Short mmCIF file of C-alpha atoms and ligand atoms in Angstrom, two decimals:
data_model
loop_
_atom_site.label_atom_id
_atom_site.label_comp_id
_atom_site.label_asym_id
_atom_site.label_seq_id
_atom_site.Cartn_x
_atom_site.Cartn_y
_atom_site.Cartn_z
CA MET A 1 -28.00 -24.16 7.49
CA THR A 2 -26.87 -20.76 8.89
CA THR A 3 -27.43 -17.52 7.16
CA PRO A 4 -24.24 -16.22 5.53
CA LEU A 5 -24.84 -12.61 6.53
CA GLU A 6 -27.03 -10.97 9.09
CA VAL A 7 -26.78 -7.28 9.76
CA GLN A 8 -28.75 -5.82 12.71
CA GLY A 9 -29.02 -2.12 13.61
CA LEU A 10 -25.65 -1.39 12.01
CA GLY A 11 -24.32 2.10 12.49
CA TYR A 12 -21.14 4.12 12.17
CA GLU A 13 -20.69 7.40 14.00
CA LEU A 14 -17.66 9.51 13.11
CA PRO A 15 -15.37 9.74 16.15
CA GLY A 16 -15.35 13.02 18.12
CA LYS A 17 -12.32 15.23 18.32
CA GLY A 18 -9.72 14.32 20.88
CA LYS A 19 -9.30 11.26 23.02
CA GLY A 20 -11.94 9.85 25.32
CA GLU A 21 -14.67 12.12 24.03
CA ALA A 22 -17.99 10.92 22.89
CA GLY A 23 -18.81 10.53 19.15
CA SER A 24 -19.28 13.49 16.93
CA GLY A 25 -23.03 12.84 16.46
CA ARG A 26 -22.45 12.53 12.68
CA PHE A 27 -23.57 9.10 11.40
CA LEU A 28 -22.25 7.85 8.07
CA VAL A 29 -24.45 4.80 8.41
CA HIS A 30 -27.48 4.59 10.72
CA ASP A 31 -29.56 1.67 11.87
CA VAL A 32 -29.15 -0.60 8.83
CA SER A 33 -30.58 -4.12 9.05
CA PHE A 34 -30.80 -6.92 6.49
CA THR A 35 -29.99 -10.56 5.94
CA VAL A 36 -28.53 -12.28 2.89
CA GLY A 37 -29.13 -16.02 2.40
CA ALA A 38 -26.98 -18.45 0.46
CA GLY A 39 -27.30 -17.89 -3.29
CA GLU A 40 -28.98 -14.50 -2.72
CA THR A 41 -27.74 -11.19 -4.03
CA LEU A 42 -28.61 -8.08 -2.16
CA VAL A 43 -28.08 -5.02 -4.31
CA LEU A 44 -27.30 -1.88 -2.38
CA LEU A 45 -28.47 1.04 -4.44
CA GLY A 46 -28.01 4.66 -3.61
CA ARG A 47 -26.64 7.99 -4.66
CA SER A 48 -23.04 8.93 -4.37
CA GLY A 49 -22.23 9.49 -0.65
CA SER A 50 -25.29 7.57 0.64
CA GLY A 51 -23.14 5.15 2.66
CA LYS A 52 -22.92 2.09 0.45
CA THR A 53 -19.13 1.66 0.65
CA THR A 54 -19.18 2.46 4.37
CA THR A 55 -21.74 -0.31 4.94
CA LEU A 56 -19.48 -2.89 3.21
CA LYS A 57 -16.49 -1.78 5.25
CA LEU A 58 -18.49 -2.22 8.45
CA ILE A 59 -19.27 -5.78 7.43
CA ASN A 60 -15.64 -6.84 6.96
CA ARG A 61 -14.47 -4.52 9.72
CA LEU A 62 -12.29 -2.21 7.74
CA LEU A 63 -14.36 0.13 9.92
CA GLU A 64 -15.50 -0.92 13.36
CA PRO A 65 -19.26 -0.47 13.76
CA THR A 66 -20.16 1.90 16.56
CA THR A 67 -23.61 0.37 16.94
CA GLY A 68 -25.33 -2.86 15.91
CA GLU A 69 -24.09 -6.25 15.03
CA VAL A 70 -22.85 -8.21 12.07
CA ARG A 71 -23.09 -12.01 11.99
CA ILE A 72 -21.22 -14.12 9.43
CA ALA A 73 -22.58 -17.66 9.18
CA GLY A 74 -24.07 -17.17 12.69
CA ALA A 75 -20.83 -16.02 14.35
CA ARG A 76 -20.54 -12.44 15.62
CA ALA A 77 -17.98 -10.65 13.36
CA ARG A 78 -16.50 -8.77 16.27
CA ASP A 79 -15.68 -12.04 18.02
CA LEU A 80 -13.50 -13.20 15.13
CA ALA A 81 -9.95 -11.98 14.44
CA ALA A 82 -10.35 -9.26 11.76
CA THR A 83 -7.81 -10.82 9.44
CA ARG A 84 -9.45 -14.31 9.56
CA LEU A 85 -12.82 -12.75 9.09
CA ARG A 86 -11.68 -10.87 5.99
CA ARG A 87 -10.16 -13.90 4.36
CA ARG A 88 -13.55 -15.57 4.52
CA ILE A 89 -15.27 -12.60 2.84
CA GLY A 90 -14.48 -11.87 -0.76
CA TYR A 91 -14.12 -8.13 -1.28
CA VAL A 92 -14.03 -6.27 -4.58
CA ILE A 93 -13.09 -2.72 -3.74
CA GLN A 94 -14.47 0.24 -5.66
CA GLU A 95 -11.01 1.43 -6.85
CA VAL A 96 -10.05 -2.18 -7.74
CA GLY A 97 -6.69 -1.81 -5.92
CA LEU A 98 -4.62 -4.48 -7.60
CA PHE A 99 -1.02 -4.69 -6.34
CA PRO A 100 1.09 -3.02 -9.06
CA HIS A 101 4.20 -5.14 -8.18
CA PHE A 102 2.38 -8.46 -8.41
CA THR A 103 1.54 -10.28 -11.63
CA VAL A 104 -2.09 -11.03 -12.36
CA ALA A 105 -1.52 -14.64 -11.10
CA ARG A 106 -0.04 -13.40 -7.81
CA ASN A 107 -2.77 -10.88 -7.36
CA VAL A 108 -5.47 -13.51 -7.81
CA GLY A 109 -3.61 -16.04 -5.61
CA LEU A 110 -3.19 -13.58 -2.78
CA VAL A 111 -5.69 -14.94 -0.24
CA PRO A 112 -4.89 -18.64 -0.94
CA ARG A 113 -1.21 -17.73 -0.33
CA LEU A 114 -2.09 -15.94 2.92
CA GLU A 115 -4.04 -19.07 3.91
CA GLY A 116 -1.01 -21.18 3.22
CA TRP A 117 -2.20 -23.31 0.30
CA GLU A 118 0.33 -25.42 -1.50
CA PRO A 119 1.76 -23.60 -4.56
CA PRO A 120 0.54 -26.17 -7.18
CA ARG A 121 -2.98 -25.88 -5.78
CA ILE A 122 -2.74 -22.07 -6.00
CA VAL A 123 -1.54 -22.20 -9.64
CA GLU A 124 -4.46 -24.45 -10.56
CA ARG A 125 -6.95 -22.27 -8.70
CA VAL A 126 -5.62 -19.12 -10.41
CA ARG A 127 -6.10 -20.70 -13.86
CA GLU A 128 -9.60 -21.79 -12.97
CA LEU A 129 -10.58 -18.32 -11.68
CA LEU A 130 -9.17 -16.46 -14.65
CA ALA A 131 -11.32 -18.68 -16.82
CA VAL A 132 -14.32 -17.90 -14.66
CA VAL A 133 -13.93 -14.18 -15.20
CA GLY A 134 -13.25 -14.71 -18.91
CA LEU A 135 -9.51 -14.09 -19.07
CA ASP A 136 -7.19 -16.48 -20.85
CA ALA A 137 -4.57 -17.63 -18.30
CA ASP A 138 -1.78 -18.09 -20.90
CA THR A 139 -2.25 -14.51 -22.09
CA PHE A 140 -2.80 -12.77 -18.82
CA ALA A 141 -1.40 -14.69 -15.81
CA LEU A 142 2.13 -13.14 -16.03
CA ARG A 143 1.13 -9.64 -16.90
CA TYR A 144 1.33 -6.73 -14.51
CA PRO A 145 -1.81 -4.61 -13.80
CA HIS A 146 -0.46 -1.70 -15.78
CA GLN A 147 -0.45 -3.93 -18.83
CA LEU A 148 -4.23 -4.47 -18.58
CA SER A 149 -7.20 -2.41 -19.70
CA GLY A 150 -9.60 -1.03 -17.08
CA GLY A 151 -12.15 -3.73 -17.71
CA GLN A 152 -9.53 -6.53 -17.50
CA ARG A 153 -8.33 -5.09 -14.20
CA GLN A 154 -11.83 -5.17 -12.87
CA ARG A 155 -12.17 -8.85 -13.88
CA VAL A 156 -8.95 -9.61 -12.08
CA GLY A 157 -10.28 -7.80 -9.02
CA VAL A 158 -13.32 -10.07 -9.05
CA ALA A 159 -11.17 -13.15 -9.49
CA ARG A 160 -9.07 -12.16 -6.52
CA ALA A 161 -12.12 -11.82 -4.37
CA LEU A 162 -13.35 -15.28 -5.42
CA ALA A 163 -9.98 -17.01 -4.90
CA ALA A 164 -10.46 -18.74 -1.61
CA ASP A 165 -14.05 -19.61 -2.45
CA PRO A 166 -15.54 -17.38 0.33
CA PRO A 167 -19.19 -18.08 1.35
CA LEU A 168 -19.83 -14.30 1.25
CA LEU A 169 -18.87 -11.71 -1.39
CA LEU A 170 -18.92 -7.96 -1.07
CA LEU A 171 -18.68 -6.16 -4.41
CA ASP A 172 -18.35 -2.39 -4.55
CA GLU A 173 -19.28 -1.23 -8.03
CA PRO A 174 -17.28 -4.00 -9.72
CA PHE A 175 -18.30 -2.78 -13.13
CA GLY A 176 -17.93 0.95 -12.48
CA ALA A 177 -15.94 3.10 -14.86
CA LEU A 178 -16.59 0.86 -17.88
CA ASP A 179 -17.94 1.68 -21.24
CA PRO A 180 -21.66 0.74 -21.52
CA ILE A 181 -21.09 -2.18 -23.85
CA THR A 182 -18.39 -3.88 -21.84
CA ARG A 183 -20.46 -3.17 -18.77
CA VAL A 184 -23.53 -4.96 -20.11
CA GLU A 185 -21.31 -7.84 -21.25
CA LEU A 186 -19.81 -8.19 -17.81
CA GLN A 187 -23.24 -7.93 -16.15
CA ARG A 188 -24.47 -10.82 -18.33
CA GLU A 189 -21.48 -12.96 -17.57
CA PHE A 190 -21.87 -12.11 -13.90
CA GLN A 191 -25.46 -13.33 -13.89
CA THR A 192 -24.38 -16.80 -15.14
CA LEU A 193 -21.46 -16.76 -12.77
CA LYS A 194 -23.79 -16.01 -9.89
CA GLN A 195 -25.85 -19.05 -10.57
CA ARG A 196 -22.76 -21.18 -10.79
CA LEU A 197 -21.21 -19.92 -7.54
CA GLY A 198 -24.18 -19.93 -5.24
CA GLN A 199 -22.54 -17.49 -2.81
CA ALA A 200 -24.24 -14.85 -0.77
CA MET A 201 -23.45 -11.45 -2.22
CA VAL A 202 -23.81 -7.80 -1.34
CA PHE A 203 -23.49 -5.88 -4.62
CA VAL A 204 -23.13 -2.11 -4.53
CA THR A 205 -24.09 0.02 -7.45
CA HIS A 206 -25.70 3.33 -8.27
CA ASP A 207 -26.85 1.98 -11.66
CA VAL A 208 -30.54 1.04 -11.19
CA ARG A 209 -30.72 -1.13 -14.32
CA GLU A 210 -27.73 -3.14 -13.15
CA GLY A 211 -29.35 -3.46 -9.75
CA LEU A 212 -32.67 -4.72 -11.09
CA MET A 213 -30.93 -7.19 -13.30
CA LEU A 214 -28.79 -8.82 -10.66
CA ALA A 215 -30.74 -8.46 -7.43
CA THR A 216 -32.64 -11.04 -5.43
CA ARG A 217 -33.47 -8.10 -3.23
CA ILE A 218 -32.75 -4.39 -3.43
CA GLY A 219 -31.76 -2.23 -0.52
CA LEU A 220 -31.97 1.48 -1.19
CA MET A 221 -29.74 3.74 0.82
CA GLN A 222 -30.22 7.46 1.41
CA GLN A 223 -28.06 9.56 3.69
CA GLY A 224 -26.76 6.52 5.59
CA ARG A 225 -30.12 4.90 6.11
CA LEU A 226 -31.70 1.92 4.43
CA VAL A 227 -34.95 3.51 3.24
CA PHE A 228 -36.22 0.56 1.20
CA LEU A 229 -35.67 -3.16 1.24
CA GLY A 230 -37.54 -5.54 -1.07
CA THR A 231 -37.59 -7.51 -4.28
CA PRO A 232 -36.92 -5.85 -7.61
CA GLN A 233 -40.67 -6.17 -8.29
CA GLU A 234 -41.54 -4.35 -5.08
CA PHE A 235 -38.88 -1.74 -5.83
CA ARG A 236 -40.48 -0.89 -9.18
CA GLN A 237 -43.77 -0.26 -7.42
CA SER A 238 -42.37 1.47 -4.31
CA ASP A 239 -43.87 4.79 -3.32
CA HIS A 240 -40.77 6.06 -1.58
CA PRO A 241 -39.65 9.27 -3.27
CA GLU A 242 -36.02 8.05 -3.53
CA SER A 243 -37.12 4.82 -5.21
CA LYS A 244 -39.25 6.78 -7.62
CA ALA A 245 -36.38 9.06 -8.40
CA PHE A 246 -34.21 6.07 -9.18
CA MET A 247 -36.88 4.34 -11.31
CA ALA A 248 -37.38 7.58 -13.21
CA ALA A 249 -33.66 7.53 -14.02
CA ALA A 250 -33.77 3.97 -15.32
CA MET B 1 54.78 16.16 -10.68
CA SER B 2 51.64 15.19 -12.60
CA LEU B 3 48.70 13.50 -11.04
CA TRP B 4 49.35 10.30 -12.89
CA GLU B 5 52.95 10.17 -11.76
CA PHE B 6 51.75 10.75 -8.24
CA TYR B 7 49.36 7.84 -8.43
CA ALA B 8 51.95 5.64 -9.99
CA ARG B 9 54.44 6.28 -7.24
CA ASN B 10 51.94 6.03 -4.37
CA SER B 11 49.55 3.39 -5.69
CA GLY B 12 49.65 1.39 -2.44
CA GLU B 13 48.80 4.37 -0.29
CA VAL B 14 46.12 5.57 -2.72
CA LEU B 15 44.35 2.23 -2.70
CA GLY B 16 44.56 2.13 1.10
CA LEU B 17 42.89 5.58 1.38
CA VAL B 18 40.23 4.68 -1.18
CA GLY B 19 39.50 1.56 0.85
CA GLN B 20 39.19 3.52 4.06
CA HIS B 21 36.96 6.02 2.36
CA VAL B 22 34.67 3.33 0.95
CA SER B 23 34.48 1.60 4.32
CA LEU B 24 33.60 4.90 6.11
CA VAL B 25 30.82 5.59 3.64
CA ALA B 26 29.53 2.01 3.44
CA SER B 27 29.43 1.32 7.16
CA SER B 28 27.85 4.70 8.05
CA THR B 29 25.22 4.33 5.33
CA ALA B 30 24.50 0.74 6.38
CA ILE B 31 23.99 1.79 9.99
CA ALA B 32 21.83 4.75 8.92
CA ILE B 33 19.62 2.37 6.90
CA VAL B 34 19.32 -0.05 9.79
CA LEU B 35 18.31 2.85 12.13
CA GLY B 36 16.49 5.08 9.69
CA VAL B 37 14.17 2.69 7.88
CA PRO B 38 12.43 1.51 11.07
CA VAL B 39 12.10 5.10 12.25
CA GLY B 40 10.54 6.03 8.91
CA ILE B 41 8.14 3.09 9.19
CA ALA B 42 7.24 4.12 12.75
CA LEU B 43 6.37 7.62 11.55
CA THR B 44 3.76 6.16 9.16
CA ARG B 45 2.14 4.38 12.14
CA ARG B 46 2.42 7.34 14.57
CA PRO B 47 1.59 10.55 12.64
CA ALA B 48 2.06 12.61 15.81
CA TRP B 49 5.78 11.76 15.90
CA ARG B 50 6.37 12.94 12.38
CA ALA B 51 6.93 16.67 12.86
CA PRO B 52 9.25 16.35 15.94
CA VAL B 53 11.35 13.51 14.52
CA LEU B 54 11.82 14.98 11.05
CA GLY B 55 12.41 18.39 12.69
CA LEU B 56 15.17 16.94 14.88
CA ALA B 57 16.80 15.20 11.99
CA ASN B 58 16.65 18.49 10.08
CA VAL B 59 18.42 20.29 12.93
CA PHE B 60 21.21 17.71 12.91
CA GLN B 61 21.58 18.29 9.21
CA THR B 62 22.27 21.94 9.75
CA ILE B 63 25.22 21.45 12.06
CA PRO B 64 28.38 22.18 9.99
CA SER B 65 30.26 18.84 9.63
CA LEU B 66 33.57 20.11 10.95
CA ALA B 67 31.77 21.39 14.06
CA LEU B 68 29.93 18.06 14.53
CA PHE B 69 33.27 16.17 14.36
CA GLY B 70 34.58 18.62 16.95
CA PHE B 71 31.64 18.13 19.27
CA LEU B 72 31.98 14.36 19.10
CA ILE B 73 35.66 14.16 19.92
CA PRO B 74 35.37 14.63 23.71
CA LEU B 75 32.41 12.16 24.03
CA PRO B 76 33.04 8.73 25.53
CA PHE B 77 32.50 5.57 23.45
CA ILE B 78 31.17 7.26 20.28
CA GLY B 79 33.77 10.05 20.34
CA GLY B 80 37.57 10.37 20.28
CA ILE B 81 40.00 10.53 17.45
CA GLY B 82 39.48 8.04 14.63
CA ALA B 83 37.03 6.20 12.42
CA THR B 84 34.32 5.64 15.08
CA THR B 85 33.71 9.32 15.55
CA ALA B 86 33.67 9.89 11.78
CA ILE B 87 31.16 7.09 11.30
CA VAL B 88 28.90 8.44 13.99
CA ALA B 89 28.93 11.85 12.37
CA LEU B 90 28.27 10.38 8.89
CA VAL B 91 25.34 8.35 10.27
CA VAL B 92 23.86 11.52 11.73
CA TYR B 93 23.91 13.20 8.27
CA ALA B 94 22.60 10.14 6.47
CA LEU B 95 19.61 9.65 8.79
CA LEU B 96 17.44 12.55 7.55
CA PRO B 97 17.18 11.63 3.85
CA ILE B 98 16.66 7.93 4.74
CA VAL B 99 14.03 8.50 7.45
CA ARG B 100 12.21 11.13 5.37
CA ASN B 101 12.22 9.04 2.16
CA THR B 102 11.08 5.87 4.01
CA TYR B 103 8.17 7.85 5.41
CA THR B 104 7.39 9.43 2.01
CA GLY B 105 7.74 6.19 0.18
CA LEU B 106 5.33 4.29 2.43
CA ALA B 107 2.90 7.15 2.74
CA GLY B 108 2.81 7.45 -1.04
CA VAL B 109 1.49 3.89 -1.56
CA ASP B 110 -1.97 4.15 -3.20
CA PRO B 111 -4.58 4.01 -0.42
CA ALA B 112 -6.72 1.76 -2.55
CA VAL B 113 -3.92 -0.78 -2.73
CA ARG B 114 -3.45 -0.65 1.00
CA GLU B 115 -7.13 -0.98 1.56
CA ALA B 116 -7.31 -3.94 -0.82
CA GLY B 117 -4.52 -5.65 1.16
CA ARG B 118 -6.30 -5.11 4.46
CA GLY B 119 -9.59 -6.09 2.95
CA MET B 120 -8.08 -9.43 1.73
CA GLY B 121 -7.04 -10.16 5.29
CA MET B 122 -3.38 -9.22 5.33
CA THR B 123 -1.94 -8.57 8.82
CA ASP B 124 -0.17 -5.24 9.41
CA TRP B 125 3.19 -7.08 9.08
CA GLN B 126 2.24 -8.70 5.80
CA LEU B 127 1.01 -5.38 4.46
CA LEU B 128 4.26 -3.76 5.46
CA THR B 129 6.68 -6.38 4.08
CA GLN B 130 4.71 -7.52 1.02
CA VAL B 131 3.08 -4.30 -0.15
CA GLU B 132 4.30 -1.07 1.47
CA LEU B 133 8.03 -1.73 1.52
CA PRO B 134 8.26 -3.17 -2.00
CA LEU B 135 6.16 -0.30 -3.42
CA GLY B 136 8.04 2.34 -1.45
CA LEU B 137 11.45 0.82 -2.17
CA SER B 138 12.26 3.09 -5.09
CA VAL B 139 11.63 6.20 -2.95
CA ILE B 140 13.60 4.73 -0.10
CA LEU B 141 16.49 3.97 -2.40
CA ALA B 142 16.43 7.58 -3.58
CA GLY B 143 17.00 8.57 0.04
CA VAL B 144 19.85 6.12 0.33
CA ARG B 145 21.36 7.52 -2.87
CA VAL B 146 21.20 11.08 -1.61
CA ALA B 147 22.70 10.00 1.76
CA THR B 148 25.52 8.08 0.10
CA VAL B 149 26.51 10.86 -2.29
CA VAL B 150 26.55 13.42 0.51
CA SER B 151 28.46 10.99 2.73
CA VAL B 152 31.22 10.53 0.09
CA GLY B 153 31.81 14.27 0.26
CA THR B 154 31.53 14.64 3.97
CA ALA B 155 33.82 11.71 4.60
CA THR B 156 36.72 13.73 3.17
CA ILE B 157 36.53 15.92 6.23
CA ALA B 158 36.92 12.85 8.46
CA ALA B 159 40.63 13.05 7.77
CA ALA B 160 40.70 16.08 10.09
CA ILE B 161 40.01 13.85 13.04
CA GLY B 162 42.36 11.06 12.03
CA ALA B 163 39.79 8.77 10.36
CA GLY B 164 41.78 8.51 7.16
CA GLY B 165 40.15 8.35 3.74
CA LEU B 166 40.79 10.54 0.70
CA GLY B 167 40.55 13.68 2.77
CA VAL B 168 44.12 12.93 3.91
CA TYR B 169 45.42 14.08 0.51
CA ILE B 170 43.13 17.06 0.42
CA PHE B 171 44.11 18.32 3.88
CA ARG B 172 47.81 17.70 3.14
CA GLY B 173 47.50 19.44 -0.22
CA VAL B 174 45.87 22.47 1.39
CA ALA B 175 48.52 22.63 4.05
CA VAL B 176 51.45 22.62 1.63
CA VAL B 177 49.53 24.44 -1.13
CA ASP B 178 49.86 21.59 -3.64
CA ASN B 179 47.00 21.42 -6.16
CA THR B 180 48.11 18.02 -7.43
CA LEU B 181 47.77 16.56 -3.95
CA ILE B 182 44.35 18.13 -3.50
CA LEU B 183 43.29 16.74 -6.80
CA ALA B 184 44.65 13.31 -5.96
CA GLY B 185 42.13 13.17 -3.09
CA ALA B 186 39.25 15.02 -4.74
CA LEU B 187 39.18 13.18 -8.06
CA PRO B 188 38.60 9.63 -6.70
CA ALA B 189 36.08 11.01 -4.25
CA ALA B 190 34.15 12.70 -7.06
CA LEU B 191 34.22 9.48 -9.17
CA MET B 192 33.06 7.52 -6.14
CA ALA B 193 30.09 9.89 -5.67
CA LEU B 194 29.21 9.57 -9.40
CA ALA B 195 29.39 5.80 -9.24
CA ALA B 196 27.25 5.57 -6.17
CA ASP B 197 24.76 7.95 -7.75
CA GLY B 198 24.62 5.93 -10.96
CA LEU B 199 24.34 2.52 -9.38
CA LEU B 200 21.77 3.42 -6.79
CA GLY B 201 19.89 5.31 -9.49
CA LEU B 202 19.66 2.10 -11.48
CA ALA B 203 18.37 0.15 -8.48
CA GLU B 204 15.87 2.93 -7.90
CA ARG B 205 14.44 2.69 -11.36
CA ARG B 206 14.42 -1.13 -11.21
CA PHE B 207 11.93 -0.94 -8.30
CA ALA B 208 9.72 1.87 -9.61
CA TRP B 209 6.41 0.13 -10.13
CA ARG B 210 4.04 1.62 -12.54
CA ALA B 211 0.74 2.73 -11.07
CA THR B 212 -2.44 1.66 -12.81
N1 ATP C 301 -13.36 8.89 6.94
C1 ATP C 301 -14.46 9.68 6.69
N2 ATP C 301 -14.62 10.78 7.40
C2 ATP C 301 -15.69 11.59 7.19
N3 ATP C 301 -16.63 11.32 6.31
C3 ATP C 301 -16.48 10.25 5.53
C4 ATP C 301 -15.42 9.37 5.71
N4 ATP C 301 -15.54 8.37 4.81
C5 ATP C 301 -16.65 8.59 4.15
N5 ATP C 301 -17.22 9.75 4.53
C6 ATP C 301 -18.48 10.33 4.08
O1 ATP C 301 -19.49 9.32 4.29
C7 ATP C 301 -20.51 9.38 3.30
C8 ATP C 301 -20.74 8.00 2.76
O2 ATP C 301 -19.62 7.61 2.03
P1 ATP C 301 -19.55 6.22 1.17
O3 ATP C 301 -18.21 6.06 0.66
O4 ATP C 301 -20.09 5.13 2.02
O5 ATP C 301 -20.59 6.59 0.02
P2 ATP C 301 -21.01 5.68 -1.25
O6 ATP C 301 -22.48 5.43 -1.08
O7 ATP C 301 -20.11 4.49 -1.36
O8 ATP C 301 -20.79 6.67 -2.44
P3 ATP C 301 -20.23 6.41 -3.94
O9 ATP C 301 -21.37 5.91 -4.74
O10 ATP C 301 -19.76 7.76 -4.40
O11 ATP C 301 -19.12 5.44 -3.80
C9 ATP C 301 -20.03 10.38 2.26
O12 ATP C 301 -20.71 11.55 2.49
C10 ATP C 301 -18.57 10.60 2.65
O13 ATP C 301 -18.12 11.89 2.32
MG1 MG C 302 -18.62 3.95 -2.65
#
């Protein structure tokens, strides 16, 4: 069986000014390497601005890496058409980004529709997914995003990412901006969900408790670099100053 | 003679002129949409074109309409006396609000929504037709509304170059100093502008999607 995600020496250098010039020398992400196996969750932890979101965008090619390589199930990401690649990678974006002119059902069914599924199959899949994220289809399917609470919108964002059953999921602070109670609730549900789904996941957060709870392994980012990679157990005992700073905050 | 008497006696001619006026406005606005919306879309893809294109459209806007009609008359194909010249001039005026609002409407789409679409694997075309245009539609329609209302007014001047329309009464009324005649042309034109404003305003609100 192939590894769902392999990242090798990944880097992103901001482009220089003007055409044909070399890069600016400013790296948003530098020399990041990790692999994520099936059923594993890699939690990317790091302060605001440490390069977590950028790393995710380099994986699904919303940004083209300037160095290094990404392999999805063994295939080089840059050899695949970007749109096809992205439909095979579930992506929960940090700002949720639901389409305001689509109902919840159409938002969730987006990728299946792009992939040309038959409408009855999409309807069924949408019901199934809303149940998975704990939303009652009869109540919510025909609502518009502005008729949902923040937490409900985030659940819809997760359902949308799961829709075409992608073997790899990228989640960018899927529980950000929630009250602590709802947040813990969603984290618990997500843990059970994770076991059921068996996908490979990269889960971004700056909440160390959330990270320790959900991670198979933790990657700690600092100023664009991966300064620590190991199990939650190893993370607790790490001597790296940034790990200590995060543990102290937990 | 009162206005109502005038309408009663000349109902056939009035309806004919109203018809001409509507067709001048409708055809020029339709052409401006067909030309202006793609240009506005292109501007969102080529930021470097934005300033020169909008600048040029702005310059056209500042040419007094009577002068523009005059300039167009000697030109082959698009010029001469009659409706074609009038339509060309009306298109020139309608372009700016439509191009500018198309650009503004698409550029105003929440970047997170656009990013989500790309992240889900939409092609540029799918993103444009399924996300950007529907979400920008209300702003684009506002541009069409402005263009239409202005066009209803400007089209009255088209009578000066033999394109017909309600301006015929206005020019005739000015020539013979007859206020009833001026009013006979101006009143339906004003009502037409109000109706266009109201109807397009409704459509505009229908497509205003609430942000989250
Ligand atoms: N297009 C860009 N041009 C220049 N700098 C950028 C660009 N995009 C992001 N950055 C910078 O890159 C750094 C990493 O950003 P990134 O969004 O990856 O951080 P993050 O770890 O996701 O932070 P947060 O927890 O706040 O979401 C930040 O310093 C940010 O300001
Ligand atoms: Mg981020």
